Short mmCIF file of C-alpha atoms and ligand atoms in Angstrom, two decimals:
data_model
loop_
_atom_site.label_atom_id
_atom_site.label_comp_id
_atom_site.label_asym_id
_atom_site.label_seq_id
_atom_site.Cartn_x
_atom_site.Cartn_y
_atom_site.Cartn_z
CA UNK F 1 -23.75 58.44 -141.63
CA UNK F 2 -24.41 58.19 -137.94
CA UNK F 3 -28.13 59.02 -138.06
CA UNK F 4 -28.77 56.80 -141.05
CA UNK F 5 -27.07 53.83 -139.39
CA UNK F 6 -28.31 54.38 -135.89
CA UNK F 7 -31.85 53.71 -137.07
CA UNK F 8 -30.64 50.61 -138.90
CA UNK F 9 -28.79 49.31 -135.81
CA UNK F 10 -31.88 49.79 -133.68
CA UNK F 11 -33.97 47.83 -136.13
CA UNK F 12 -31.66 44.78 -136.25
CA UNK F 13 -33.29 41.67 -134.86
CA UNK F 14 -30.46 39.32 -134.04
CA UNK F 15 -26.85 39.23 -132.91
CA UNK F 16 -25.48 37.80 -136.18
CA UNK F 17 -26.91 40.67 -138.23
CA UNK F 18 -25.58 43.13 -135.68
CA UNK F 19 -22.11 41.68 -135.91
CA UNK F 20 -22.22 41.82 -139.68
CA UNK F 21 -23.24 45.49 -139.58
CA UNK F 22 -20.44 46.24 -137.12
CA UNK F 23 -17.89 44.80 -139.55
CA UNK F 24 -19.42 46.74 -142.47
CA UNK F 25 -19.32 50.07 -140.62
CA UNK F 26 -16.25 49.86 -138.45
CA UNK F 27 -14.17 47.17 -140.14
CA UNK F 28 -11.08 47.65 -142.33
CA UNK F 29 -13.20 48.14 -145.45
CA UNK F 30 -15.79 50.39 -143.78
CA UNK F 31 -16.43 54.08 -144.47
CA UNK F 32 -14.83 55.35 -141.24
CA UNK F 33 -11.60 53.50 -141.85
CA UNK F 34 -11.64 54.87 -145.39
CA UNK F 35 -11.98 58.47 -144.12
CA UNK F 36 -9.22 57.98 -141.55
CA UNK F 37 -7.00 56.41 -144.18
CA UNK F 38 -7.61 59.38 -146.53
CA UNK F 39 -6.48 61.89 -143.89
CA UNK F 40 -2.89 61.80 -145.14
CA UNK F 41 -4.04 63.66 -148.30
CA UNK F 42 -5.62 66.50 -146.30
CA UNK F 43 -4.17 69.84 -145.29
CA UNK F 44 -2.43 69.75 -141.96
CA UNK F 45 -4.95 72.23 -140.44
CA UNK F 46 -7.92 70.18 -141.71
CA UNK F 47 -6.65 66.87 -140.30
CA UNK F 48 -7.46 67.36 -136.59
CA UNK F 49 -11.02 68.49 -137.33
CA UNK F 50 -11.74 65.64 -139.75
CA UNK F 51 -9.98 63.15 -137.47
CA UNK F 52 -11.93 64.26 -134.42
CA UNK F 53 -15.19 64.20 -136.34
CA UNK F 54 -14.57 60.74 -137.81
CA UNK F 55 -13.55 59.37 -134.41
CA UNK F 56 -16.65 60.82 -132.79
CA UNK F 57 -18.85 59.10 -135.36
CA UNK F 58 -16.88 55.90 -134.83
CA UNK F 59 -17.38 56.12 -131.04
CA UNK F 60 -21.07 56.91 -131.35
CA UNK F 61 -21.63 54.01 -133.73
CA UNK F 62 -19.70 51.72 -131.45
CA UNK F 63 -21.78 52.84 -128.47
CA UNK F 64 -25.06 52.29 -130.24
CA UNK F 65 -23.91 48.83 -131.47
CA UNK F 66 -22.94 47.98 -127.92
CA UNK F 67 -26.29 49.17 -126.62
CA UNK F 68 -28.18 47.14 -129.22
CA UNK F 69 -26.02 44.13 -128.45
CA UNK F 70 -26.90 44.39 -124.79
CA UNK F 71 -30.63 44.71 -125.59
CA UNK F 72 -30.57 41.69 -127.92
CA UNK F 73 -28.68 39.54 -125.38
CA UNK F 74 -31.15 40.55 -122.72
CA UNK F 75 -34.03 39.62 -125.04
CA UNK F 76 -32.49 36.14 -125.56
CA UNK F 77 -32.22 35.63 -121.79
CA UNK F 78 -35.78 36.87 -121.22
CA UNK F 79 -37.12 34.53 -123.85
CA UNK F 80 -35.28 31.58 -122.29
CA UNK F 81 -36.59 32.42 -118.85
CA UNK F 82 -40.12 32.70 -120.18
CA UNK F 83 -39.84 29.29 -121.85
CA UNK F 84 -38.41 27.66 -118.76
CA UNK F 85 -40.88 29.03 -116.28
CA UNK F 86 -41.44 26.56 -113.46
CA UNK F 87 -44.89 26.26 -111.98
CA UNK F 88 -44.11 25.22 -108.44
CA UNK F 89 -47.80 24.77 -107.71
CA UNK F 90 -48.15 21.80 -110.11
CA UNK F 91 -48.49 18.43 -108.33
CA UNK F 92 -45.21 16.41 -108.36
CA UNK F 93 -44.67 12.86 -109.61
CA UNK F 94 -44.87 10.42 -106.70
CA UNK F 95 -41.53 8.71 -105.94
CA UNK F 96 -42.14 5.00 -105.51
CA UNK F 97 -40.06 3.86 -102.56
CA UNK F 98 -38.75 0.30 -102.51
CA UNK F 99 -39.21 -1.94 -99.52
CA UNK F 100 -37.32 -4.97 -98.21
CA UNK F 101 -38.69 -8.32 -99.39
CA UNK F 102 -41.39 -9.69 -97.11
CA UNK F 103 -39.14 -12.62 -96.12
CA UNK F 104 -36.30 -10.20 -95.24
CA UNK F 105 -38.76 -8.30 -93.05
CA UNK F 106 -39.91 -11.38 -91.16
CA UNK F 107 -36.32 -12.60 -90.72
CA UNK F 108 -35.28 -9.18 -89.39
CA UNK F 109 -38.14 -9.36 -86.92
CA UNK F 110 -37.08 -12.85 -85.76
CA UNK F 111 -33.44 -11.73 -85.49
CA UNK F 112 -34.43 -8.67 -83.46
CA UNK F 113 -36.34 -10.87 -81.03
CA UNK F 114 -33.35 -13.14 -80.42
CA UNK F 115 -30.76 -10.35 -80.30
CA UNK F 116 -32.93 -8.82 -77.56
CA UNK F 117 -32.60 -12.11 -75.65
CA UNK F 118 -28.79 -12.00 -75.84
CA UNK F 119 -28.26 -14.35 -78.81
CA UNK F 120 -25.47 -13.76 -81.32
CA UNK F 121 -26.15 -14.04 -85.06
CA UNK F 122 -23.76 -16.37 -86.91
CA UNK F 123 -23.51 -16.98 -90.67
CA UNK F 124 -22.66 -20.28 -92.31
CA UNK F 125 -21.87 -21.39 -95.88
CA UNK F 126 -24.68 -22.41 -98.25
CA UNK F 127 -22.32 -24.77 -100.10
CA UNK F 128 -21.59 -27.11 -97.21
CA UNK F 129 -19.55 -30.21 -96.50
CA UNK F 130 -21.36 -33.51 -96.00
CA UNK F 131 -19.30 -33.68 -92.79
CA UNK F 132 -21.14 -30.70 -91.20
CA UNK F 133 -24.55 -31.09 -92.83
CA UNK F 134 -24.83 -34.76 -91.73
CA UNK F 135 -21.88 -36.54 -90.04
CA UNK F 136 -21.37 -34.05 -87.20
CA UNK F 137 -25.14 -34.07 -86.59
CA UNK F 138 -25.25 -37.75 -85.76
CA UNK F 139 -26.26 -38.79 -89.29
CA UNK F 140 -23.55 -41.17 -90.53
CA UNK F 141 -23.30 -42.34 -94.17
CA UNK F 142 -26.10 -44.74 -95.15
CA UNK F 143 -28.20 -43.66 -92.16
CA UNK F 144 -31.89 -43.76 -93.13
CA UNK F 145 -32.40 -40.26 -91.65
CA UNK F 146 -30.56 -38.86 -94.70
CA UNK F 147 -33.74 -39.56 -96.65
CA UNK F 148 -35.65 -37.09 -94.46
CA UNK F 149 -34.03 -34.33 -96.51
CA UNK F 150 -33.53 -35.06 -100.16
CA UNK F 151 -30.29 -33.26 -100.89
CA UNK F 152 -28.66 -31.52 -103.87
CA UNK F 153 -25.14 -32.99 -103.99
CA UNK F 154 -22.28 -31.18 -105.75
CA UNK F 155 -19.90 -34.13 -105.37
CA UNK F 156 -19.55 -36.84 -102.70
CA UNK F 157 -18.13 -34.32 -100.18
CA UNK F 158 -19.98 -31.11 -101.02
CA UNK F 159 -23.69 -30.29 -101.12
CA UNK F 160 -26.15 -27.39 -100.99
CA UNK F 161 -27.00 -27.37 -97.31
CA UNK F 162 -30.41 -28.94 -96.66
CA UNK F 163 -30.81 -27.27 -93.27
CA UNK F 164 -29.13 -24.55 -91.17
CA UNK F 165 -28.17 -27.12 -88.51
CA UNK F 166 -24.55 -27.50 -89.81
CA UNK F 167 -23.93 -24.01 -88.37
CA UNK F 168 -24.64 -25.55 -84.93
CA UNK F 169 -21.81 -28.04 -85.44
CA UNK F 170 -19.42 -25.39 -86.76
CA UNK F 171 -20.13 -23.08 -83.82
CA UNK F 172 -19.90 -25.83 -81.17
CA UNK F 173 -16.47 -26.77 -82.51
CA UNK F 174 -15.02 -23.31 -81.90
CA UNK F 175 -16.99 -21.96 -78.93
CA UNK F 176 -14.93 -21.46 -75.78
CA UNK F 177 -17.19 -22.51 -72.87
CA UNK F 178 -14.74 -21.21 -70.29
CA UNK F 179 -15.87 -17.73 -71.45
CA UNK F 180 -19.60 -18.42 -70.98
CA UNK F 181 -22.63 -20.23 -72.40
CA UNK F 182 -23.50 -20.36 -76.11
CA UNK F 183 -26.64 -18.65 -77.42
CA UNK F 184 -26.79 -18.24 -81.16
CA UNK F 185 -29.10 -18.06 -84.15
CA UNK F 186 -28.18 -18.59 -87.78
CA UNK F 187 -30.56 -17.37 -90.49
CA UNK F 188 -30.12 -18.28 -94.16
CA UNK F 189 -31.11 -20.14 -97.31
CA UNK F 190 -31.41 -23.91 -97.53
CA UNK F 191 -32.01 -26.25 -100.48
CA UNK F 192 -33.89 -29.53 -100.90
CA UNK F 193 -34.98 -31.68 -103.78
CA UNK F 194 -38.59 -31.14 -102.71
CA UNK F 195 -41.24 -30.85 -105.39
CA UNK F 196 -42.58 -27.29 -105.29
CA UNK F 197 -46.17 -26.97 -104.14
CA UNK F 198 -48.23 -24.49 -102.09
CA UNK F 199 -46.28 -25.14 -98.85
CA UNK F 200 -42.94 -26.54 -100.14
CA UNK F 201 -40.18 -24.86 -102.10
CA UNK F 202 -36.88 -26.42 -103.28
CA UNK F 203 -35.12 -23.34 -101.88
CA UNK F 204 -36.44 -21.78 -98.72
CA UNK F 205 -35.17 -20.25 -95.48
CA UNK F 206 -34.46 -21.42 -91.98
CA UNK F 207 -33.38 -19.76 -88.78
CA UNK F 208 -31.37 -22.13 -86.62
CA UNK F 209 -31.17 -21.61 -82.88
CA UNK F 210 -28.82 -23.17 -80.32
CA UNK F 211 -28.47 -22.64 -76.57
CA UNK F 212 -25.85 -24.63 -74.63
CA UNK F 213 -25.11 -24.17 -70.95
CA UNK F 214 -25.04 -26.23 -67.76
CA UNK F 215 -28.70 -26.40 -66.69
CA UNK F 216 -30.89 -25.93 -69.73
CA UNK F 217 -34.19 -27.81 -69.80
CA UNK F 218 -37.08 -28.49 -72.18
CA UNK F 219 -39.05 -25.81 -70.30
CA UNK F 220 -36.52 -23.21 -71.48
CA UNK F 221 -37.09 -24.37 -75.06
CA UNK F 222 -40.87 -24.18 -74.74
CA UNK F 223 -40.78 -20.76 -73.04
CA UNK F 224 -38.45 -19.36 -75.72
CA UNK F 225 -40.60 -20.60 -78.61
CA UNK F 226 -43.84 -19.39 -77.04
CA UNK F 227 -42.32 -15.92 -76.51
CA UNK F 228 -41.15 -15.94 -80.16
CA UNK F 229 -44.59 -16.98 -81.49
CA UNK F 230 -46.29 -14.27 -79.45
CA UNK F 231 -43.72 -11.65 -80.55
CA UNK F 232 -44.25 -12.44 -84.24
CA UNK F 233 -47.96 -13.34 -84.34
CA UNK F 234 -49.53 -11.61 -81.34
CA UNK F 235 -50.05 -12.19 -77.63
CA UNK F 236 -52.97 -14.61 -77.98
CA UNK F 237 -51.13 -17.24 -80.07
CA UNK F 238 -50.66 -20.69 -78.62
CA UNK F 239 -48.02 -23.27 -79.51
CA UNK F 240 -48.26 -27.05 -79.49
CA UNK F 241 -45.31 -29.46 -79.18
CA UNK F 242 -45.70 -32.85 -80.90
CA UNK F 243 -43.18 -35.67 -80.38
CA UNK F 244 -40.98 -36.10 -83.41
CA UNK F 245 -37.59 -37.41 -84.49
CA UNK F 246 -34.37 -35.71 -85.50
CA UNK F 247 -31.04 -37.57 -85.23
CA UNK F 248 -29.38 -34.54 -83.63
CA UNK F 249 -31.92 -33.97 -80.83
CA UNK F 250 -33.35 -36.23 -78.15
CA UNK F 251 -36.14 -35.82 -77.30
CA UNK F 252 -37.32 -34.09 -80.49
CA UNK F 253 -40.48 -32.12 -81.16
CA UNK F 254 -42.28 -30.44 -84.00
CA UNK F 255 -43.91 -27.20 -83.07
CA UNK F 256 -47.24 -25.92 -84.38
CA UNK F 257 -48.70 -22.44 -83.95
CA UNK F 258 -52.44 -21.92 -83.65
CA UNK F 259 -54.03 -20.53 -86.81
CA UNK F 260 -55.81 -17.20 -86.64
CA UNK F 261 -56.34 -16.20 -90.23
CA UNK F 262 -58.97 -18.80 -90.95
CA UNK F 263 -61.38 -19.39 -88.08
CA UNK F 264 -59.62 -22.25 -86.38
CA UNK F 265 -59.86 -25.34 -88.51
CA UNK F 266 -61.07 -23.86 -91.78
CA UNK F 267 -58.17 -23.31 -94.19
CA UNK F 268 -55.65 -25.08 -96.39
CA UNK F 269 -52.49 -23.47 -94.90
CA UNK F 270 -53.45 -24.98 -91.56
CA UNK F 271 -54.35 -28.31 -93.15
CA UNK F 272 -57.88 -27.95 -91.74
CA UNK F 273 -56.60 -28.75 -88.22
CA UNK F 274 -56.37 -25.23 -86.76
CA UNK F 275 -52.57 -25.57 -86.41
CA UNK F 276 -49.62 -25.00 -88.73
CA UNK F 277 -46.22 -26.63 -88.29
CA UNK F 278 -43.49 -24.01 -88.31
CA UNK F 279 -40.41 -25.56 -86.78
CA UNK F 280 -38.48 -28.58 -85.56
CA UNK F 281 -36.64 -28.59 -82.22
CA UNK F 282 -35.35 -30.66 -79.33
CA UNK F 283 -32.67 -31.16 -76.68
CA UNK F 284 -29.25 -31.44 -78.34
CA UNK F 285 -28.15 -35.09 -78.65
CA UNK F 286 -25.03 -35.92 -76.57
CA UNK F 287 -23.39 -37.39 -79.71
CA UNK F 288 -23.50 -33.94 -81.36
CA UNK F 289 -21.77 -32.34 -78.36
CA UNK F 290 -19.18 -35.09 -78.15
CA UNK F 291 -18.40 -34.92 -81.90
CA UNK F 292 -17.66 -31.20 -81.49
CA UNK F 293 -15.42 -31.80 -78.47
CA UNK F 294 -17.88 -30.50 -75.85
CA UNK F 295 -18.24 -32.47 -72.59
CA UNK F 296 -21.80 -33.86 -72.78
CA UNK F 297 -21.75 -34.75 -69.07
CA UNK F 298 -21.37 -31.09 -68.15
CA UNK F 299 -23.09 -29.20 -70.95
CA UNK F 300 -26.44 -29.56 -72.66
CA UNK F 301 -29.15 -27.47 -74.21
CA UNK F 302 -31.76 -27.02 -76.89
CA UNK F 303 -31.80 -26.37 -80.62
CA UNK F 304 -34.47 -25.46 -83.12
CA UNK F 305 -34.79 -24.85 -86.84
CA UNK F 306 -37.69 -22.67 -87.89
CA UNK F 307 -39.10 -21.84 -91.32
CA UNK F 308 -39.55 -18.07 -91.86
CA UNK F 309 -41.42 -18.78 -95.12
CA UNK F 310 -44.08 -20.58 -93.13
CA UNK F 311 -44.02 -17.82 -90.50
CA UNK F 312 -44.74 -15.23 -93.21
CA UNK F 313 -47.52 -17.37 -94.72
CA UNK F 314 -49.22 -17.67 -91.38
CA UNK F 315 -48.74 -14.05 -90.36
CA UNK F 316 -50.01 -12.53 -93.62
CA UNK F 317 -52.45 -15.26 -94.74
CA UNK F 318 -50.42 -16.12 -97.88
CA UNK F 319 -51.64 -19.40 -99.29
CA UNK F 320 -48.80 -20.20 -101.71
CA UNK F 321 -45.09 -20.25 -100.76
CA UNK F 322 -44.13 -19.84 -104.45
CA UNK F 323 -45.36 -16.20 -104.31
CA UNK F 324 -42.19 -15.33 -102.38
CA UNK F 325 -39.91 -16.40 -105.21
CA UNK F 326 -41.65 -15.17 -108.36
CA UNK F 327 -40.63 -11.49 -108.04
CA UNK F 328 -44.13 -10.24 -108.89
CA UNK F 329 -44.31 -6.57 -107.89
CA UNK F 330 -48.10 -6.71 -107.49
CA UNK F 331 -47.58 -9.26 -104.72
CA UNK F 332 -44.40 -7.82 -103.16
CA UNK F 333 -45.50 -4.18 -103.05
CA UNK F 334 -48.35 -5.06 -100.68
CA UNK F 335 -45.80 -5.46 -97.92
CA UNK F 336 -44.49 -1.93 -97.42
CA UNK F 337 -42.32 -1.78 -94.33
CA UNK F 338 -43.79 0.37 -91.59
CA UNK F 339 -41.90 3.37 -90.21
C1 FA5 I 1 -35.00 -29.50 -89.97
O1 FA5 I 1 -34.58 -29.02 -91.03
C2 FA5 I 1 -34.18 -29.51 -88.75
N1 FA5 I 1 -32.81 -29.16 -89.08
C3 FA5 I 1 -34.76 -28.58 -87.72
C4 FA5 I 1 -34.16 -28.78 -86.37
C5 FA5 I 1 -33.13 -27.95 -85.98
C6 FA5 I 1 -34.62 -29.76 -85.50
C7 FA5 I 1 -32.55 -28.12 -84.72
C8 FA5 I 1 -34.08 -29.92 -84.27
C9 FA5 I 1 -33.04 -29.09 -83.87
P1 FA5 I 1 -37.41 -29.89 -90.91
O2 FA5 I 1 -37.01 -30.67 -92.07
O3 FA5 I 1 -38.68 -30.28 -90.21
O4 FA5 I 1 -36.28 -29.89 -89.78
O5 FA5 I 1 -37.54 -28.36 -91.33
C10 FA5 I 1 -37.72 -27.34 -90.35
C11 FA5 I 1 -38.75 -26.29 -90.84
O6 FA5 I 1 -38.36 -25.82 -92.14
C12 FA5 I 1 -40.13 -26.86 -91.03
O7 FA5 I 1 -40.86 -26.83 -89.82
C13 FA5 I 1 -40.72 -25.89 -92.03
O8 FA5 I 1 -41.15 -24.71 -91.37
C14 FA5 I 1 -39.53 -25.55 -92.89
N2 FA5 I 1 -39.49 -26.35 -94.12
C15 FA5 I 1 -39.07 -27.63 -94.30
N3 FA5 I 1 -39.14 -27.99 -95.59
C16 FA5 I 1 -39.61 -26.94 -96.26
C17 FA5 I 1 -39.88 -26.66 -97.65
N4 FA5 I 1 -39.65 -27.54 -98.60
N5 FA5 I 1 -40.37 -25.44 -97.97
C18 FA5 I 1 -40.56 -24.51 -97.00
N6 FA5 I 1 -40.32 -24.68 -95.71
C19 FA5 I 1 -39.84 -25.89 -95.32
#
């Protein structure tokens, strides 16, 4: 029985068949159990011999089933390992790393410049009160200067801010001058009912700046803006101040940066003049200080509002502002952040 079945056990090819054979040979209805059960009919002196013999066969069969089981399990594991072999020398799939939006990069750069000069960064709401967007900035109701910025109104009190200048008014109201001068910037989104074209978007960005102390002059403003332009665009950039008008500054200027992407006067971004306008600025109007409860006889300073969209266009030679807002990966992925 043993020899006959040992060959069979060795030839079995899978664990199910092996289990079935185990039940057939060693189970309740198997030949060994039958022999052991029949022992009660044997002579008392025969019983130990037959019992020992039957048990030996049982043990041997069990051992060879166990051995086969081990071999079959090992074969399953070996097959799995062979199928799952990993070739570590194959080239990997490149992981495409994301990068901050080009406008976020330029705004970070501008923020870093001002933080390095001791400015604090202050946030303001995008849904703003008419009171802060206009009234506190020396633009009363029905003032013609309201037309300078065509505004999205939510109701007669609330609007989508058309400039970052309301953050000036909010900050002036709460700043404690007994603790020191005020130097702040406020970056963020602004909204205007402008018709979109290559250099105008109905939603764009501004970075507001405000410095108030006892002896601030126009020369401080010019020096600050020149240092900024050279930080962002390179040491050989020039700036040009043109007289302008804003109700909240007096005198007011518009500031142009010299073009460098297009041989002086030769390109559309620079309106064929060799200069591009990037910001508005001026010395803070005494009415703005007074409205915020600051003594305009003692304190004064400068403010500016710059357009990072225009900064990015100039820096990277982008000829259409709408590219920033269309989410086209082919455009955006050109601006991988360094480092
Ligand atoms: C203002 O918004 C003033 N609040 C700036 C200011 C602040 C003046 C503090 C004085 C003191 P202006 O409307 O010119 O000014 O806009 C400022 C800058 O925002 C512009 O120089 C330009 O760079 C950018 N800008 C204006 N309109 C758009 C637009 N539709 N799309 C993209 N950029 C724009």
